[in-house]
Coordinates of C-alpha atoms in Angstrom, one line a residue:
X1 CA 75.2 109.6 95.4
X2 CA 77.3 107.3 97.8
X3 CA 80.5 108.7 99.4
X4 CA 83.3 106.5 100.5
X5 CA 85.8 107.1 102.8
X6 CA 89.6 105.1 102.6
X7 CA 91.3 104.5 105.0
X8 CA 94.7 102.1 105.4
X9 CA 95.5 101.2 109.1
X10 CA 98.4 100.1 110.8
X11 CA 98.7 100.3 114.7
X12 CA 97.1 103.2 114.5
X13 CA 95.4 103.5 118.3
X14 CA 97.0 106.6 119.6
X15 CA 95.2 108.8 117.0
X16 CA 92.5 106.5 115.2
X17 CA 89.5 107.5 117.2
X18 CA 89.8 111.0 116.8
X19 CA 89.9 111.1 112.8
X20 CA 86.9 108.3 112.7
X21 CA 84.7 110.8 115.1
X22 CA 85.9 113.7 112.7
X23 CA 85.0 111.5 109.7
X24 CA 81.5 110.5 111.1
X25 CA 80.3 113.8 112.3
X26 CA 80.4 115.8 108.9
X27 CA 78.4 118.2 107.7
X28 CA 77.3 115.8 105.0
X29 CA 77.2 112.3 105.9
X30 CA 79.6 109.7 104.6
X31 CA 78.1 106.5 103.4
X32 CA 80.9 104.0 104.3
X33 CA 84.3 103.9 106.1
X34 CA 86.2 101.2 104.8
X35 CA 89.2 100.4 106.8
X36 CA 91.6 98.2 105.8
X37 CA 93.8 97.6 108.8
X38 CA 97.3 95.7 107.4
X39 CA 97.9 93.1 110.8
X40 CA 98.1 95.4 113.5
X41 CA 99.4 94.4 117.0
X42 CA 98.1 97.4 118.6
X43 CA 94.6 98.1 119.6
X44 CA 93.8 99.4 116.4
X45 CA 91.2 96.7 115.7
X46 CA 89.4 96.9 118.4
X47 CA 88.7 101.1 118.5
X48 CA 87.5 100.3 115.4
X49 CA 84.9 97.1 116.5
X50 CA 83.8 99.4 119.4
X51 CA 82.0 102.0 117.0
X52 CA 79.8 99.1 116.2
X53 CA 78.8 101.6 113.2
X54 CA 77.2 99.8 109.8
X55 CA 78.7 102.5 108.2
X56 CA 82.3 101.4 109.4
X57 CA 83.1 98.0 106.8
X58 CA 86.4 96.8 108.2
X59 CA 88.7 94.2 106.9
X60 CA 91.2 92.6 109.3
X61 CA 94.6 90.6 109.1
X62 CA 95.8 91.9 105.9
X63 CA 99.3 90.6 105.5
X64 CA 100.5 93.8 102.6
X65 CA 103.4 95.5 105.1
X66 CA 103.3 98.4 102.8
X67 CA 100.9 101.6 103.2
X68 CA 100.1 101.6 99.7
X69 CA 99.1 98.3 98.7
X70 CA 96.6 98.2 101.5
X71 CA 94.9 101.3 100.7
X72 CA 94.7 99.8 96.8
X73 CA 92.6 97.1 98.7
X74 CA 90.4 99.7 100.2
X75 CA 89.8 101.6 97.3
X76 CA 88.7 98.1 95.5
X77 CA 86.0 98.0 98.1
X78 CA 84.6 101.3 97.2
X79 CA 81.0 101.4 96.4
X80 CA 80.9 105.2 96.4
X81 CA 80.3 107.5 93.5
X82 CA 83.3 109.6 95.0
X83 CA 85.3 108.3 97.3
X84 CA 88.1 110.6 99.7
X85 CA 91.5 109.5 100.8
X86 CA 91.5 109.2 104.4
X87 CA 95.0 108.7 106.6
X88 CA 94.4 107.3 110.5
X89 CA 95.8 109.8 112.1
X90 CA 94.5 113.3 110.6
X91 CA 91.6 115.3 111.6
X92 CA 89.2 116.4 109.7
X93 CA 87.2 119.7 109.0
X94 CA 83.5 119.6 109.8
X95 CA 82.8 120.6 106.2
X96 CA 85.1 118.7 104.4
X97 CA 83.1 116.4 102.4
X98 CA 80.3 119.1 102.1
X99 CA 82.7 121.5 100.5
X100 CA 84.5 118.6 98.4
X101 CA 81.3 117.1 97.1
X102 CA 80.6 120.2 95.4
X103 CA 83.9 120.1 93.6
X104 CA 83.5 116.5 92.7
X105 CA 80.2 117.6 90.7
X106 CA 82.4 119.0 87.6
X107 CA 86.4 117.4 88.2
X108 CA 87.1 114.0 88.8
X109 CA 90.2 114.9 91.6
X110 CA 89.9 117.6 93.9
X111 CA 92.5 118.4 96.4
X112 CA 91.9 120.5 99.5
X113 CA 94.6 122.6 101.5
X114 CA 95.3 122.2 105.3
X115 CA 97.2 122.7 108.5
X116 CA 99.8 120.4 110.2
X117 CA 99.7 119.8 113.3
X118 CA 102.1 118.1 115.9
X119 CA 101.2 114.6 118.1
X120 CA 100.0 116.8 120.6
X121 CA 97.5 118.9 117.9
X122 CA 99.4 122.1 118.1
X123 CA 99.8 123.5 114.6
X124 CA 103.7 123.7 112.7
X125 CA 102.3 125.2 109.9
X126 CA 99.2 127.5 108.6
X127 CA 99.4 125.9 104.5
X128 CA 100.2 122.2 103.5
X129 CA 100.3 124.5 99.7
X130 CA 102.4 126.8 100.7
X131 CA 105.3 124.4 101.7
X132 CA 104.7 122.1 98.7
X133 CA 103.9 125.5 96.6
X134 CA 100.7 123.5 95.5
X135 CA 99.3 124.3 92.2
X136 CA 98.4 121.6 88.9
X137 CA 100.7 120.3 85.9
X138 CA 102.0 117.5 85.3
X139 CA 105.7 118.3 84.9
X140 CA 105.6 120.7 88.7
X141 CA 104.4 117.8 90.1
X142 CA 106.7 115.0 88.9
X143 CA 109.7 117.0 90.0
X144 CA 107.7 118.4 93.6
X145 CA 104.8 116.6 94.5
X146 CA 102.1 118.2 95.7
X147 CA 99.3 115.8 95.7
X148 CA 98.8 114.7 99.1
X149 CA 96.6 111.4 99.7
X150 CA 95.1 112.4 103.3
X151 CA 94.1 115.8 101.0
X152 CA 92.2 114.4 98.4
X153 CA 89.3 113.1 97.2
X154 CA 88.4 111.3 93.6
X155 CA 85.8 110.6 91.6
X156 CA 84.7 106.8 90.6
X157 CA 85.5 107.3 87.1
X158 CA 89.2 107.8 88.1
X159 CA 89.6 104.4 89.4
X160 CA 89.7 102.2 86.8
X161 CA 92.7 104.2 85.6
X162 CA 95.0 103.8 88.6
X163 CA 94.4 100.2 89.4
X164 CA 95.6 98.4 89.7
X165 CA 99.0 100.0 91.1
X166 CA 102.3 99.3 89.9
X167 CA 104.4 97.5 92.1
X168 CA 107.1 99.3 92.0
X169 CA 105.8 103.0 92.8
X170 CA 107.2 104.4 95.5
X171 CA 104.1 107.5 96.2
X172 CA 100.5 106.0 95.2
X173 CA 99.2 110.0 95.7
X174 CA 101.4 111.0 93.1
X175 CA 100.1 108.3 91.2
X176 CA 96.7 109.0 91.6
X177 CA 97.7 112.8 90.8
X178 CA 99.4 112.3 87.7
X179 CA 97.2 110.1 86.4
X180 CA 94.6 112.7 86.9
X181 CA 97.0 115.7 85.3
X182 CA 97.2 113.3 82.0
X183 CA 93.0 112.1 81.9
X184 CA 91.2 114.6 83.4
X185 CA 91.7 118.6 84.8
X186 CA 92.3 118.4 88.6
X187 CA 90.9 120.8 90.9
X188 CA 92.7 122.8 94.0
X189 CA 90.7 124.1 96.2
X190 CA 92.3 126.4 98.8
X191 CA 89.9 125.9 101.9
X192 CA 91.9 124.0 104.5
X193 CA 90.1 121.0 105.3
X194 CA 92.4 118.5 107.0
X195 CA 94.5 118.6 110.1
X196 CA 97.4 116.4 108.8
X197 CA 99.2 115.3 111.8
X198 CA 103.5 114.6 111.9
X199 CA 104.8 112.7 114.0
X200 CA 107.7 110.2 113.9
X201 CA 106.4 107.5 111.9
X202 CA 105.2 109.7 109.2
X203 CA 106.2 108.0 106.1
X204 CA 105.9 111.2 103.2
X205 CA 108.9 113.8 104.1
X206 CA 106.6 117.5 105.1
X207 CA 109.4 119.7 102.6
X208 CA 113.4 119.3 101.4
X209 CA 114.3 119.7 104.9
X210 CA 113.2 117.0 105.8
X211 CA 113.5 114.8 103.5
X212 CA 116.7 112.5 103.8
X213 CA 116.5 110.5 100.5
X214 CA 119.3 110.6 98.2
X215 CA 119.4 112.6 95.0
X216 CA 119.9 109.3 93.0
X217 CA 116.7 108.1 94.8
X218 CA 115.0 111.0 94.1
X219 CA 115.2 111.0 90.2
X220 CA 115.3 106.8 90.0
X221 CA 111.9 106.9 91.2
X222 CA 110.2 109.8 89.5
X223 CA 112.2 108.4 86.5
X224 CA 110.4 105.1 87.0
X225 CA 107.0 106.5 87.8
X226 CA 107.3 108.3 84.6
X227 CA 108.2 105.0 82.4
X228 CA 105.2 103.1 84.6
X229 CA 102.8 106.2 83.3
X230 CA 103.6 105.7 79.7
X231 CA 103.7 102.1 79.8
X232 CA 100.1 102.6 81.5
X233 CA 99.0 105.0 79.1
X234 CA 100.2 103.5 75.6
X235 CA 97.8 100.1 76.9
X236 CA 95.2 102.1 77.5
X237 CA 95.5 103.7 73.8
X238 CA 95.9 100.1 72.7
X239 CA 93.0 98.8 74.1
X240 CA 90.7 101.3 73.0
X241 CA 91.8 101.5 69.2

């Protein structure tokens, strides 16, 4: 069984080195890191070159400007039997991929629970579920989303279902999720494995509070997320008549 890790980077010094020494000193190994690292000017690039790790597979000078489509490259490169959604600047559990794996061996998406933490580390809040009231369905999720990317992990089977991405979603971890609500029986498991850290250039909104898009913006996209699912769903159906 090989596991892949994901990870999309973007001048991502300040807090890369900490999640790839979290990452590398699991419980149960990883098999590869791939990092995709979308042109940064930072030192990003070379943190990641000093590991000099075989496990580590980067790829340099990607030109997508967007957080999503660069992780769609990384998850393209997987060569992993399950494969876990990793942002730069998290931390992760010792046991993570120990605990996970097990999951993985009867679901084909499994999403773990966690803590948030601040720039500095210091926790904001004990549940990542309990502030998106976490839980499957399809129909919760479309209207609240509580699939985190930096949460989950996903088996190789799921990947020729989401890819490639649409261009025009907005979230690819609701993506990924709601794909997974309408193919297969996603898993939540409630040990909290990640320390998923805020900062200011988060780019998913933690709860309502926070969250400064408009209401139109809020049902245009999950409106156009859900016409992108059926379009996606009714070829699938087609091809396989």
């Amino acid at each position: 069984m090989i596991i892949s890790v994901c990870i999309p980077s973007y001048n991502g010094s300040r807090y890369l080195k900490e999640q790839l020494d979290s990452i590398l000193n699991q419980t149960r190994a990883v098999d590869e890191i791939i990092i995709s690292d979308d042109s940064s000017t930072d030192q990003t690039v070379e943190i990641i070159r000093s590991y000099n790790n075989p496990r580590i597979r980067l790829f340099e000078r990607q030109k997508f400007s967007s957080p999503i489509f660069n992780l769609e490259f990384a998850l393209k490169q997987a060569t992993g039997d399950y494969i876990f959604l990793a942002d730069q600047d998290d931390i992760w559990m010792p046991d993570k991929v120990e605990i996970l794996v097990k999951e993985l061996a009867t679901c084909k998406l499994v999403i773990s629970d966690g803590v948030v933490i601040n720039q500095q580390g210091k926790e904001l809040a004990p549940s990542i579920f309990e502030i998106y009231n976490s839980q499957k369905g399809f129909f919760k999720n479309l209207t609240k989303n509580s699939y985190m990317g930096c949460c989950m992990a996903i088996h190789k089977d799921l990947l020729p279902i989401v890819l490639p991405f649409p261009k025009k979603i907005a979230m690819h971890d609701l993506w990924i999720g709601l794909n997974a609500e309408l193919y297969t029986k996603p898993v939540f498991c409630p040990a909290k494995l990640v320390k998923y850290r805020r900062h200011d250039f988060n780019k998913t909104p933690l709860d309502a509070q926070t969250n400064t898009n408009s209401l139109f913006y809020k049902i245009a996209f999950r409106l156009t997320i859900l016409l992108l699912l059926v379009a996606r769903f009714v070829r699938r159906k087609m091809r396989f008549r």
